Amino acid sequence: MTPTLTQPAAPAPRATAVDVDAAELVRVRDLSRVFDVSKPWLNRMIEREPRKLLKAVSDVSFSINKRETLALVGESGSGKSTVAKMVVGLLRPTSGQVRIDGLDMWAGGDLTALRRRIQMIFQDPYASLNPRWRVDAIIADPIVAFGISTDRAEIEHRVGELLRLVGLDPLDGRKYPHEFSGGQRQRICIARALSSNPEFLVCDEPTSALDVSVQAQILNFMRDLQDQLGLTYLFISHNLAVVRHMANRIGVMYLGRVVELAPTQDIFRQPQHPYTRMLLDAVPDLAMSGRPRKMVEGEIPNPIDPPTGCTFHPRCPLAFDRCKREVPIALKTGFDRSVACHAVEEARG
Amino acid sequence: MPLRASKPSASAIPVPPQDRWKRFFDSDMLHAFVRSPLVMLAALIAFILVALAFLAPWLAPHDPYDLKSLNLMDSENPPSWVKGGDPRFWLGTDDQGRDIFSTILYGMRSSVLISMSAVGLALLMGVSLGLIAGYRGGWVDTVIMRIADIQLTFPSILTALLVDGIAQAVLKGSQLGNSHYLILVVAIGLSYWVQYARTVRGVAMVERNKEYVQAARLIGLSSRKIMFSHVLPNVLSPVLVLATINLALAIITEATLSFLGVGLPSSEPSLGTMIQIGNKFLLSGSWWMVAFPGATLALLVLAVNLVGDWLRDKLDPRLR
Amino acid sequence: MSTPVLSVRNLRVEFPTRRGTLVAVDDVSFDIAPGEVLGVVGESGAGKSMTGTAVIGLLEPPGHIAGGQVWLQGERIDTLPPEKMRRVRGKRIGMVFQDPLTSLNPLYRVGEQLIETIRTHTDASPAEARKRSIGLLEAAGIQGAARRIDSYPHEFSGGMRQRVVIALALAAEPDLIIADEPTTALDVSIQAQIIQLLKTLCRERGAAIMLITHDMGVIAETADRVAVMYAGRIAEIGPVRDVVQRPQHPYTKGLMGSIPTLEMDGGRLLQIPGSMPRLTAIPNGCAFHPRCDFVFDRCRTERPNPMPSGASAVACWLADPKNGSPRVDREATAAQAKSPT
């Protein structure tokens, strides 16, 4: 490995915004996204159905400091991947803001300088590499697209260095993706993501398609990379144990909302939101420690037609009248942590 | 999202030819090909027929276009091995004294050229429109696919008649002479593009949602660039299959159109016109005028079809 | 001792290809006792699913059983003609797959499929079969079963569908359930419910389960015994508590250490160097030896078979009593064996 290879890109001109903390890289405020999932116009007219809207993400706010890993955990339909897409610039938010280093991602204007500082690692290492492209061309794509270099020899050299950095052979660049295993493919994806010298990586379930022993290799490697290159991660996962291993802070999402946001130790030592507790109880007890667990109940409601008030109330052991009526807002419950729950607010937990 | 002008492609890193050859010789395709004698035979026949067609000016003993060399005295000669045959004309002659063998070679050349161009046109239109429809989606998709639906309601013969009619009206008879080829190409091409558009659209809609396309969007590549350098290579194998099968169909369509008199005039030899002419003399006992062009057409179409079917089995499990 | 429900002896599955014959399952033997849950765990390419499909006789050609025997309650089933095997599959072996939609016909109501299964394999009347179906759905935790029995599969959520599949698998009262990754497609909070359901239902009905999964967590929650597979062979087989907490095979140790858990404190995960060999290039001797920390000469040349060690059986020369290494000083032997080589 060549530690000298990749330094973070020179910081772009800093915005003059006053409230930007010196260490803060990403700030997301009141981010929401609504999808129109209605049938085509003609069908709606004939069947007399109204438009159907799916609120995938509602008023999500968080910030990520430099060199920090924030994880978003949740089950399917929690909106965690939608948040990732909006943060990285693939999906336009319906409302709310994403600021990277003080620059508003969605305010318009030229984002080229910003884009090369953000990259993404995807879930499926089989779908995230173009099967018809050679690996070296795949890794070189961002270098060429961002105009980082146009010199063939220089690009080739850089691609070789990146391959070595992720633990592959520079000669592997001449092969096609199908010649690699899942873990190796994910390394190629990481090499591609690093080729534009980004400082912020959004990782959307980067290991959930991999075998456990390969997952361990990739997770360890991602942590080493973070230390070595000073990267900042937004880490999306459904697996609490993986997240515990990777994150400094964790946001737990349920049906499009962040229900609890706290430093990693706090989440695991004293989970406050009833949903967080339920998720923890669902994690298999591999050490057979006999940790007391409650059986999980109920299913995730259909996000097109979510329950009123707190969307978790039908499954919540602590639910009462107010939960059915009122959407709880996030309340600060300690240093650097917040919870959106009426029961916690009223200290009935 | 602001889309930036596309930059030179990263696929500028070329695949060294020796790698390509190695991959080709190592491929399961080649292996399977060598293991199926029927397909090998079909491919060989198709190749020989197409080669004969293109080499017609050098191979044919007579030039059917050269009116001076024609002699009405030679008309309706049976094949050389039949009683009354003339050794100069291996497969006999037609009503104008043209050598059947030479005319078949030249006629096949017209047929193959027209069908290939027609398939090429259909491919170009269909692939581009299908790619745009599938990748862009929304109203662009709706408009393109509705046009495709309308196109499908016209059988190719009707399309050809329409194109022919329009061309007749626009061009005066004298100018029409050389545009027969073009009319046939457009008519056949127009009636086949929908299949390509539909196939490509389907694949493009799947590929569009794959993460490698998102990765390409993330680095700010333009839609056009993503469509043509990322998505296009992934839709090509079903297109290749379709093109091979369509080639056989196009040959038949050309023959049909020419037979019906919508295609090439009888002075221009093509397999279709030859069959049409021969057909008239069938009852008078001159069987060779229709039998040999007919057999050639059947053999060519069969060979190309066999290769196409095999390609479909190997390349595109979705179509099975 | 009663006869095992399923007994697999020296099973070998081969795939002839033009580049040579691939051995996907090699010399695999195990028993499942009545009411027992055997977990078969391994990473992709380990041959765990292949073992399952071989047992139920559903190998995709050109794959075939090239050796060994499969016994279901004392009857040999790997040599049965396809027609008879189909009956065995419907009646005596139930199946639950990862994707519930592969087991359910989308065009028929859930009830129709259940009733049909029950009536094909028992002589119940239509009314009786319907009553039994409702009972099964209720037992599978579907609320309002009497009403939902007339729904189509697509009207159920993923977790509910898997419950229906479990009910369907149990409808003919089979002796054995083969569950291949039954919870992989489900959310974490649903997974736990399905595992619990599968376990209690089979226990109540005395059916044995062969549970194939890549998820050690699922195994730890459900299985009585577990077989760990690597490169087509069983690396270690034993009581779940022993294998999970005191793994003996170096591969199992590495595997267990690489799983992030809630109990460990955010340190580095244990990493096995390298990756599982492709079937085209399985190393000589012990297939794991190139990645093994304790490798010594014998491992490179001789292939170990599972040998008893404690309550488990371990396919590792370190567990060979002739190696002079009783359980306690195995580590020492390993270190010793490692240094001179």
CSV table of N, CA, C and O in Angstrom, one decimal, chain A residues 74-76 178-181 184 187 210-217 219-221 223-224 238-242 244-245 268-269 278-280 282-289 291 293 295-300 315, chain C residues 42-44 157-160 163 187-194 196 214-218 220-221 240-241 244-245 251 255-256 258-275 278 291:
chain,number,residue,atom,x,y,z
A,74,GLY,N,-31.7,1.4,9.8
A,74,GLY,CA,-33.1,1.3,9.7
A,74,GLY,C,-33.5,0.1,8.9
A,74,GLY,O,-32.6,-0.5,8.2
A,75,GLU,N,-34.7,-0.3,8.9
A,75,GLU,CA,-35.2,-1.4,8.1
A,75,GLU,C,-35.7,-0.9,6.7
A,75,GLU,O,-35.6,0.3,6.5
A,76,SER,N,-36.2,-1.8,5.9
A,76,SER,CA,-36.6,-1.4,4.6
A,76,SER,C,-37.8,-0.4,4.8
A,76,SER,O,-38.6,-0.5,5.7
A,178,HIS,N,-16.4,-9.3,-14.2
A,178,HIS,CA,-16.9,-10.7,-13.9
A,178,HIS,C,-15.8,-11.6,-13.4
A,178,HIS,O,-16.0,-12.7,-13.0
A,179,GLU,N,-14.5,-11.2,-13.6
A,179,GLU,CA,-13.4,-12.1,-13.2
A,179,GLU,C,-13.1,-11.9,-11.8
A,179,GLU,O,-12.1,-12.5,-11.3
A,180,PHE,N,-13.8,-11.1,-11.0
A,180,PHE,CA,-13.5,-10.9,-9.6
A,180,PHE,C,-14.6,-11.4,-8.7
A,180,PHE,O,-15.8,-11.4,-9.1
A,181,SER,N,-14.2,-11.7,-7.5
A,181,SER,CA,-15.2,-12.1,-6.5
A,181,SER,C,-15.9,-10.8,-5.9
A,181,SER,O,-15.5,-9.7,-6.2
A,184,GLN,N,-13.6,-8.5,-4.0
A,184,GLN,CA,-12.7,-7.8,-4.9
A,184,GLN,C,-13.4,-6.7,-5.6
A,184,GLN,O,-12.9,-5.6,-5.8
A,187,ARG,N,-13.8,-3.7,-3.6
A,187,ARG,CA,-12.5,-3.0,-3.5
A,187,ARG,C,-12.4,-2.1,-4.8
A,187,ARG,O,-11.9,-1.0,-4.7
A,210,LEU,N,-22.1,-9.1,0.9
A,210,LEU,CA,-20.9,-9.9,1.0
A,210,LEU,C,-21.0,-10.9,2.1
A,210,LEU,O,-21.7,-10.8,3.0
A,211,ASP,N,-20.1,-11.9,1.9
A,211,ASP,CA,-20.0,-12.9,3.0
A,211,ASP,C,-19.4,-12.3,4.2
A,211,ASP,O,-18.6,-11.4,4.1
A,212,VAL,N,-19.6,-13.0,5.4
A,212,VAL,CA,-19.1,-12.4,6.6
A,212,VAL,C,-17.6,-12.2,6.7
A,212,VAL,O,-17.1,-11.2,7.1
A,213,SER,N,-16.9,-13.2,6.2
A,213,SER,CA,-15.4,-13.1,6.3
A,213,SER,C,-14.9,-12.0,5.4
A,213,SER,O,-14.0,-11.3,5.7
A,214,VAL,N,-15.6,-11.8,4.2
A,214,VAL,CA,-15.2,-10.8,3.3
A,214,VAL,C,-15.7,-9.4,3.9
A,214,VAL,O,-15.0,-8.4,3.8
A,215,GLN,N,-16.9,-9.4,4.5
A,215,GLN,CA,-17.3,-8.2,5.1
A,215,GLN,C,-16.3,-7.7,6.2
A,215,GLN,O,-16.0,-6.5,6.2
A,216,ALA,N,-15.8,-8.6,6.9
A,216,ALA,CA,-14.8,-8.2,7.9
A,216,ALA,C,-13.6,-7.5,7.2
A,216,ALA,O,-13.1,-6.5,7.7
A,217,GLN,N,-13.1,-8.1,6.1
A,217,GLN,CA,-12.0,-7.5,5.4
A,217,GLN,C,-12.3,-6.1,4.9
A,217,GLN,O,-11.5,-5.2,5.1
A,219,LEU,N,-14.7,-4.0,6.0
A,219,LEU,CA,-15.0,-3.1,7.1
A,219,LEU,C,-13.7,-2.6,7.7
A,219,LEU,O,-13.4,-1.4,7.9
A,220,ASN,N,-12.8,-3.6,8.0
A,220,ASN,CA,-11.5,-3.2,8.5
A,220,ASN,C,-10.7,-2.3,7.5
A,220,ASN,O,-10.2,-1.3,7.9
A,221,PHE,N,-10.8,-2.6,6.3
A,221,PHE,CA,-10.1,-1.8,5.3
A,221,PHE,C,-10.7,-0.4,5.2
A,221,PHE,O,-9.9,0.6,5.1
A,223,ARG,N,-12.1,1.2,7.6
A,223,ARG,CA,-11.6,2.0,8.7
A,223,ARG,C,-10.2,2.4,8.6
A,223,ARG,O,-9.8,3.6,8.9
A,224,ASP,N,-9.3,1.6,8.0
A,224,ASP,CA,-7.9,1.9,7.8
A,224,ASP,C,-7.9,3.1,6.8
A,224,ASP,O,-7.1,4.1,7.0
A,238,HIS,N,-28.4,-1.7,7.6
A,238,HIS,CA,-29.6,-2.2,8.4
A,238,HIS,C,-29.1,-3.0,9.6
A,238,HIS,O,-29.8,-3.5,10.4
A,239,ASN,N,-27.8,-3.2,9.6
A,239,ASN,CA,-27.2,-4.1,10.6
A,239,ASN,C,-26.5,-3.4,11.8
A,239,ASN,O,-25.5,-2.7,11.6
A,240,LEU,N,-27.2,-3.5,12.9
A,240,LEU,CA,-26.7,-2.7,14.1
A,240,LEU,C,-25.3,-3.1,14.5
A,240,LEU,O,-24.5,-2.3,14.9
A,241,ALA,N,-25.0,-4.4,14.4
A,241,ALA,CA,-23.7,-4.8,14.8
A,241,ALA,C,-22.6,-4.3,13.9
A,241,ALA,O,-21.5,-3.9,14.4
A,242,VAL,N,-22.8,-4.2,12.6
A,242,VAL,CA,-21.9,-3.6,11.7
A,242,VAL,C,-21.7,-2.1,12.0
A,242,VAL,O,-20.6,-1.6,12.1
A,244,ARG,N,-22.2,-0.6,14.8
A,244,ARG,CA,-21.5,-0.4,16.0
A,244,ARG,C,-20.0,-0.5,15.8
A,244,ARG,O,-19.2,0.3,16.4
A,245,HIS,N,-19.6,-1.3,14.8
A,245,HIS,CA,-18.2,-1.4,14.5
A,245,HIS,C,-17.6,-0.2,13.8
A,245,HIS,O,-16.4,0.1,13.9
A,268,PHE,N,-26.0,1.9,22.3
A,268,PHE,CA,-26.0,0.5,22.7
A,268,PHE,C,-26.1,0.4,24.2
A,268,PHE,O,-26.7,-0.6,24.7
A,269,ARG,N,-25.6,1.4,25.0
A,269,ARG,CA,-25.7,1.2,26.4
A,269,ARG,C,-27.1,1.6,26.9
A,269,ARG,O,-27.6,0.9,27.7
A,278,MET,N,-36.2,-2.1,20.4
A,278,MET,CA,-36.7,-3.3,19.7
A,278,MET,C,-35.7,-3.8,18.7
A,278,MET,O,-35.5,-5.0,18.6
A,279,LEU,N,-35.1,-2.9,17.9
A,279,LEU,CA,-34.0,-3.3,17.0
A,279,LEU,C,-32.9,-4.1,17.6
A,279,LEU,O,-32.4,-5.1,17.2
A,280,LEU,N,-32.5,-3.5,18.8
A,280,LEU,CA,-31.4,-4.2,19.5
A,280,LEU,C,-31.8,-5.6,20.0
A,280,LEU,O,-31.0,-6.5,19.9
A,282,ALA,N,-33.7,-7.5,18.4
A,282,ALA,CA,-33.8,-8.4,17.3
A,282,ALA,C,-32.5,-8.9,16.8
A,282,ALA,O,-32.4,-9.9,16.1
A,283,VAL,N,-31.4,-8.3,17.3
A,283,VAL,CA,-30.1,-8.8,16.9
A,283,VAL,C,-29.8,-10.1,17.5
A,283,VAL,O,-29.9,-10.3,18.7
A,284,PRO,N,-29.5,-11.2,16.7
A,284,PRO,CA,-29.2,-12.5,17.3
A,284,PRO,C,-28.1,-12.4,18.4
A,284,PRO,O,-27.1,-11.7,18.2
A,285,ASP,N,-28.3,-13.2,19.4
A,285,ASP,CA,-27.3,-13.3,20.5
A,285,ASP,C,-26.3,-14.3,20.2
A,285,ASP,O,-26.4,-15.5,20.6
A,286,LEU,N,-25.2,-13.9,19.5
A,286,LEU,CA,-24.3,-14.9,19.0
A,286,LEU,C,-23.4,-15.4,20.1
A,286,LEU,O,-23.0,-16.5,20.1
A,287,ALA,N,-23.1,-14.5,21.1
A,287,ALA,CA,-22.3,-14.9,22.2
A,287,ALA,C,-23.0,-15.8,23.2
A,287,ALA,O,-22.5,-16.3,24.1
A,288,MET,N,-24.3,-15.9,23.0
A,288,MET,CA,-25.2,-16.7,23.8
A,288,MET,C,-25.0,-16.2,25.3
A,288,MET,O,-24.9,-17.0,26.2
A,289,SER,N,-25.0,-14.9,25.4
A,289,SER,CA,-24.8,-14.3,26.7
A,289,SER,C,-26.0,-14.3,27.5
A,289,SER,O,-26.0,-14.0,28.7
A,291,ARG,N,-28.4,-12.4,27.1
A,291,ARG,CA,-28.9,-11.0,27.3
A,291,ARG,C,-30.4,-11.1,27.2
A,291,ARG,O,-31.0,-11.7,26.3
A,293,ARG,N,-34.1,-10.5,26.2
A,293,ARG,CA,-34.6,-9.9,24.9
A,293,ARG,C,-36.1,-10.1,24.9
A,293,ARG,O,-36.7,-11.0,25.4
A,295,MET,N,-39.4,-10.4,22.5
A,295,MET,CA,-39.8,-10.7,21.1
A,295,MET,C,-40.3,-9.5,20.4
A,295,MET,O,-41.1,-8.7,20.9
A,296,VAL,N,-39.8,-9.4,19.2
A,296,VAL,CA,-40.3,-8.2,18.3
A,296,VAL,C,-41.7,-8.5,17.9
A,296,VAL,O,-42.0,-9.6,17.5
A,297,GLU,N,-42.5,-7.4,17.8
A,297,GLU,CA,-43.9,-7.7,17.4
A,297,GLU,C,-44.2,-6.8,16.2
A,297,GLU,O,-43.7,-5.7,16.0
A,298,GLY,N,-45.2,-7.3,15.4
A,298,GLY,CA,-45.7,-6.5,14.3
A,298,GLY,C,-44.8,-6.3,13.1
A,298,GLY,O,-43.7,-6.8,13.1
A,299,GLU,N,-45.3,-5.7,12.1
A,299,GLU,CA,-44.6,-5.4,10.9
A,299,GLU,C,-44.5,-4.0,10.6
A,299,GLU,O,-45.2,-3.2,11.2
A,300,ILE,N,-43.6,-3.6,9.7
A,300,ILE,CA,-43.4,-2.2,9.3
A,300,ILE,C,-44.6,-1.8,8.5
A,300,ILE,O,-45.0,-2.5,7.5
A,315,ARG,N,-46.8,-0.4,17.0
A,315,ARG,CA,-45.9,-1.4,17.5
A,315,ARG,C,-45.3,-1.1,18.8
A,315,ARG,O,-44.5,-1.9,19.4
C,42,GLY,N,-22.3,-21.6,5.9
C,42,GLY,CA,-21.1,-21.5,5.0
C,42,GLY,C,-21.2,-20.2,4.2
C,42,GLY,O,-22.3,-19.6,4.1
C,43,GLU,N,-20.1,-19.8,3.6
C,43,GLU,CA,-20.1,-18.6,2.7
C,43,GLU,C,-20.5,-19.0,1.3
C,43,GLU,O,-20.6,-20.2,1.0
C,44,SER,N,-20.7,-18.0,0.5
C,44,SER,CA,-21.2,-18.4,-0.9
C,44,SER,C,-20.1,-19.2,-1.6
C,44,SER,O,-18.9,-19.0,-1.4
C,157,SER,N,-47.6,-9.1,2.9
C,157,SER,CA,-46.2,-8.5,3.0
C,157,SER,C,-45.2,-9.6,3.0
C,157,SER,O,-45.5,-10.8,3.1
C,158,GLY,N,-43.9,-9.2,2.8
C,158,GLY,CA,-42.9,-10.2,2.7
C,158,GLY,C,-42.8,-11.2,3.9
C,158,GLY,O,-42.7,-12.4,3.7
C,159,GLY,N,-42.9,-10.7,5.1
C,159,GLY,CA,-42.9,-11.5,6.2
C,159,GLY,C,-44.1,-12.4,6.3
C,159,GLY,O,-43.9,-13.6,6.6
C,160,MET,N,-45.2,-11.9,6.0
C,160,MET,CA,-46.5,-12.7,6.0
C,160,MET,C,-46.4,-13.8,5.0
C,160,MET,O,-46.9,-14.9,5.2
C,163,ARG,N,-44.6,-16.6,6.2
C,163,ARG,CA,-45.4,-17.4,7.1
C,163,ARG,C,-46.3,-18.3,6.3
C,163,ARG,O,-46.5,-19.5,6.7
C,187,ASP,N,-36.6,-8.2,6.8
C,187,ASP,CA,-36.0,-7.2,7.7
C,187,ASP,C,-35.6,-7.9,9.0
C,187,ASP,O,-36.2,-8.9,9.4
C,188,VAL,N,-34.6,-7.2,9.7
C,188,VAL,CA,-34.1,-7.8,10.9
C,188,VAL,C,-35.2,-8.1,11.9
C,188,VAL,O,-35.3,-9.2,12.5
C,189,SER,N,-36.2,-7.1,12.1
C,189,SER,CA,-37.2,-7.3,13.1
C,189,SER,C,-38.2,-8.4,12.7
C,189,SER,O,-38.8,-9.1,13.6
C,190,ILE,N,-38.3,-8.7,11.4
C,190,ILE,CA,-39.2,-9.8,11.0
C,190,ILE,C,-38.5,-11.1,11.0
C,190,ILE,O,-39.0,-12.2,11.4
C,191,GLN,N,-37.2,-11.1,10.7
C,191,GLN,CA,-36.3,-12.3,10.8
C,191,GLN,C,-36.5,-13.1,12.1
C,191,GLN,O,-36.8,-14.3,12.0
C,192,ALA,N,-36.4,-12.4,13.2
C,192,ALA,CA,-36.5,-13.0,14.5
C,192,ALA,C,-37.8,-13.8,14.6
C,192,ALA,O,-37.9,-14.9,15.1
C,193,GLN,N,-38.9,-13.1,14.2
C,193,GLN,CA,-40.2,-13.7,14.3
C,193,GLN,C,-40.3,-15.0,13.5
C,193,GLN,O,-40.9,-16.0,13.9
C,194,ILE,N,-39.8,-14.9,12.2
C,194,ILE,CA,-39.9,-16.1,11.4
C,194,ILE,C,-39.1,-17.3,11.9
C,194,ILE,O,-39.5,-18.4,11.9
C,196,GLN,N,-38.3,-17.9,15.0
C,196,GLN,CA,-39.0,-18.4,16.1
C,196,GLN,C,-40.2,-19.3,15.7
C,196,GLN,O,-40.4,-20.4,16.2
C,214,HIS,N,-26.3,-18.4,5.5
C,214,HIS,CA,-25.0,-17.9,5.6
C,214,HIS,C,-24.9,-17.1,6.9
C,214,HIS,O,-23.8,-16.6,7.3
C,215,ASP,N,-26.0,-17.0,7.7
C,215,ASP,CA,-26.1,-16.1,8.8
C,215,ASP,C,-25.9,-16.9,10.1
C,215,ASP,O,-26.8,-17.6,10.5
C,216,MET,N,-24.7,-16.7,10.7
C,216,MET,CA,-24.4,-17.4,12.0
C,216,MET,C,-25.4,-17.0,13.0
C,216,MET,O,-25.7,-17.8,13.9
C,217,GLY,N,-25.9,-15.8,13.0
C,217,GLY,CA,-26.9,-15.4,14.0
C,217,GLY,C,-28.1,-16.2,14.0
C,217,GLY,O,-28.6,-16.7,15.0
C,218,VAL,N,-28.6,-16.5,12.8
C,218,VAL,CA,-29.8,-17.3,12.6
C,218,VAL,C,-29.6,-18.7,13.2
C,218,VAL,O,-30.4,-19.3,13.9
C,220,ALA,N,-27.3,-19.6,15.4
C,220,ALA,CA,-27.2,-19.6,16.9
C,220,ALA,C,-28.5,-19.5,17.6
C,220,ALA,O,-28.7,-20.1,18.6
C,221,GLU,N,-29.5,-18.9,16.9
C,221,GLU,CA,-30.8,-18.7,17.5
C,221,GLU,C,-31.7,-20.0,17.4
C,221,GLU,O,-32.5,-20.3,18.2
C,240,VAL,N,-24.5,-26.7,18.6
C,240,VAL,CA,-24.4,-25.3,18.2
C,240,VAL,C,-23.5,-24.5,19.2
C,240,VAL,O,-22.7,-23.6,18.9
C,241,ARG,N,-23.7,-24.8,20.5
C,241,ARG,CA,-23.0,-24.0,21.5
C,241,ARG,C,-21.5,-24.2,21.4
C,241,ARG,O,-20.8,-23.2,21.5
C,244,VAL,N,-20.3,-22.5,18.0
C,244,VAL,CA,-20.3,-21.0,18.0
C,244,VAL,C,-19.4,-20.4,19.1
C,244,VAL,O,-18.7,-19.4,18.8
C,245,GLN,N,-19.3,-21.0,20.2
C,245,GLN,CA,-18.5,-20.4,21.3
C,245,GLN,C,-17.1,-20.9,21.4
C,245,GLN,O,-16.2,-20.2,21.9
C,251,TYR,N,-10.9,-22.4,10.4
C,251,TYR,CA,-11.8,-21.6,9.6
C,251,TYR,C,-13.0,-21.2,10.4
C,251,TYR,O,-13.4,-20.0,10.3
C,255,LEU,N,-14.2,-17.4,11.0
C,255,LEU,CA,-15.5,-17.0,10.7
C,255,LEU,C,-16.2,-16.4,11.8
C,255,LEU,O,-16.8,-15.3,11.7
C,256,MET,N,-16.2,-17.0,13.0
C,256,MET,CA,-16.8,-16.5,14.2
C,256,MET,C,-16.2,-15.2,14.6
C,256,MET,O,-17.0,-14.2,14.9
C,258,SER,N,-15.0,-13.0,12.6
C,258,SER,CA,-15.2,-11.9,11.7
C,258,SER,C,-16.6,-11.3,11.7
C,258,SER,O,-16.9,-10.4,11.0
C,259,ILE,N,-17.4,-11.9,12.6
C,259,ILE,CA,-18.8,-11.4,12.6
C,259,ILE,C,-18.9,-10.3,13.7
C,259,ILE,O,-18.5,-10.5,14.8
C,260,PRO,N,-19.3,-9.1,13.2
C,260,PRO,CA,-19.5,-8.1,14.2
C,260,PRO,C,-20.6,-8.4,15.2
C,260,PRO,O,-21.7,-8.8,14.7
C,261,THR,N,-20.4,-8.2,16.4
C,261,THR,CA,-21.5,-8.5,17.4
C,261,THR,C,-21.8,-7.3,18.2
C,261,THR,O,-21.0,-6.4,18.3
C,262,LEU,N,-22.9,-7.4,19.0
C,262,LEU,CA,-23.2,-6.3,19.9
C,262,LEU,C,-22.3,-6.3,21.1
C,262,LEU,O,-22.1,-5.4,21.8
C,263,GLU,N,-21.8,-7.6,21.4
C,263,GLU,CA,-21.1,-7.7,22.6
C,263,GLU,C,-19.6,-7.2,22.5
C,263,GLU,O,-19.1,-6.8,23.5
C,264,MET,N,-19.0,-7.4,21.3
C,264,MET,CA,-17.6,-6.9,21.2
C,264,MET,C,-17.6,-5.4,21.2
C,264,MET,O,-18.5,-4.7,20.8
C,265,ASP,N,-16.4,-4.9,21.6
C,265,ASP,CA,-16.3,-3.4,21.6
C,265,ASP,C,-15.5,-2.8,20.5
C,265,ASP,O,-14.3,-2.7,20.5
C,266,GLY,N,-16.2,-2.5,19.5
C,266,GLY,CA,-15.8,-1.8,18.3
C,266,GLY,C,-14.3,-1.9,17.8
C,266,GLY,O,-13.9,-1.1,17.0
C,267,GLY,N,-13.6,-2.9,18.3
C,267,GLY,CA,-12.2,-3.1,17.8
C,267,GLY,C,-12.1,-3.6,16.4
C,267,GLY,O,-13.2,-3.6,15.7
C,268,ARG,N,-11.0,-4.0,16.0
C,268,ARG,CA,-10.9,-4.6,14.6
C,268,ARG,C,-11.5,-5.9,14.6
C,268,ARG,O,-11.5,-6.7,15.6
C,269,LEU,N,-12.1,-6.3,13.5
C,269,LEU,CA,-12.7,-7.6,13.3
C,269,LEU,C,-11.6,-8.6,13.0
C,269,LEU,O,-10.6,-8.2,12.3
C,270,LEU,N,-11.8,-9.8,13.4
C,270,LEU,CA,-10.8,-10.8,13.0
C,270,LEU,C,-10.9,-11.0,11.5
C,270,LEU,O,-12.0,-11.0,10.9
C,271,GLN,N,-9.8,-11.2,10.8
C,271,GLN,CA,-9.9,-11.3,9.4
C,271,GLN,C,-9.2,-12.6,8.9
C,271,GLN,O,-8.1,-12.9,9.4
C,272,ILE,N,-9.9,-13.4,8.1
C,272,ILE,CA,-9.2,-14.5,7.5
C,272,ILE,C,-8.6,-14.0,6.2
C,272,ILE,O,-9.2,-13.4,5.4
C,273,PRO,N,-7.3,-14.2,6.0
C,273,PRO,CA,-6.6,-13.6,4.8
C,273,PRO,C,-7.2,-14.4,3.6
C,273,PRO,O,-7.6,-15.6,3.7
C,274,GLY,N,-7.1,-13.7,2.5
C,274,GLY,CA,-7.5,-14.4,1.2
C,274,GLY,C,-9.0,-14.6,1.1
C,274,GLY,O,-9.8,-14.0,1.8
C,275,SER,N,-9.4,-15.5,0.2
C,275,SER,CA,-10.8,-15.8,0.0
C,275,SER,C,-11.0,-17.2,-0.3
C,275,SER,O,-10.1,-18.0,-0.6
C,278,ARG,N,-12.1,-20.8,-5.7
C,278,ARG,CA,-13.1,-21.2,-6.6
C,278,ARG,C,-13.1,-22.7,-6.8
C,278,ARG,O,-12.1,-23.4,-6.6
C,291,ARG,N,-4.9,-20.5,3.7
C,291,ARG,CA,-5.4,-19.4,4.5
C,291,ARG,C,-5.2,-19.6,6.0
C,291,ARG,O,-5.6,-18.8,6.8
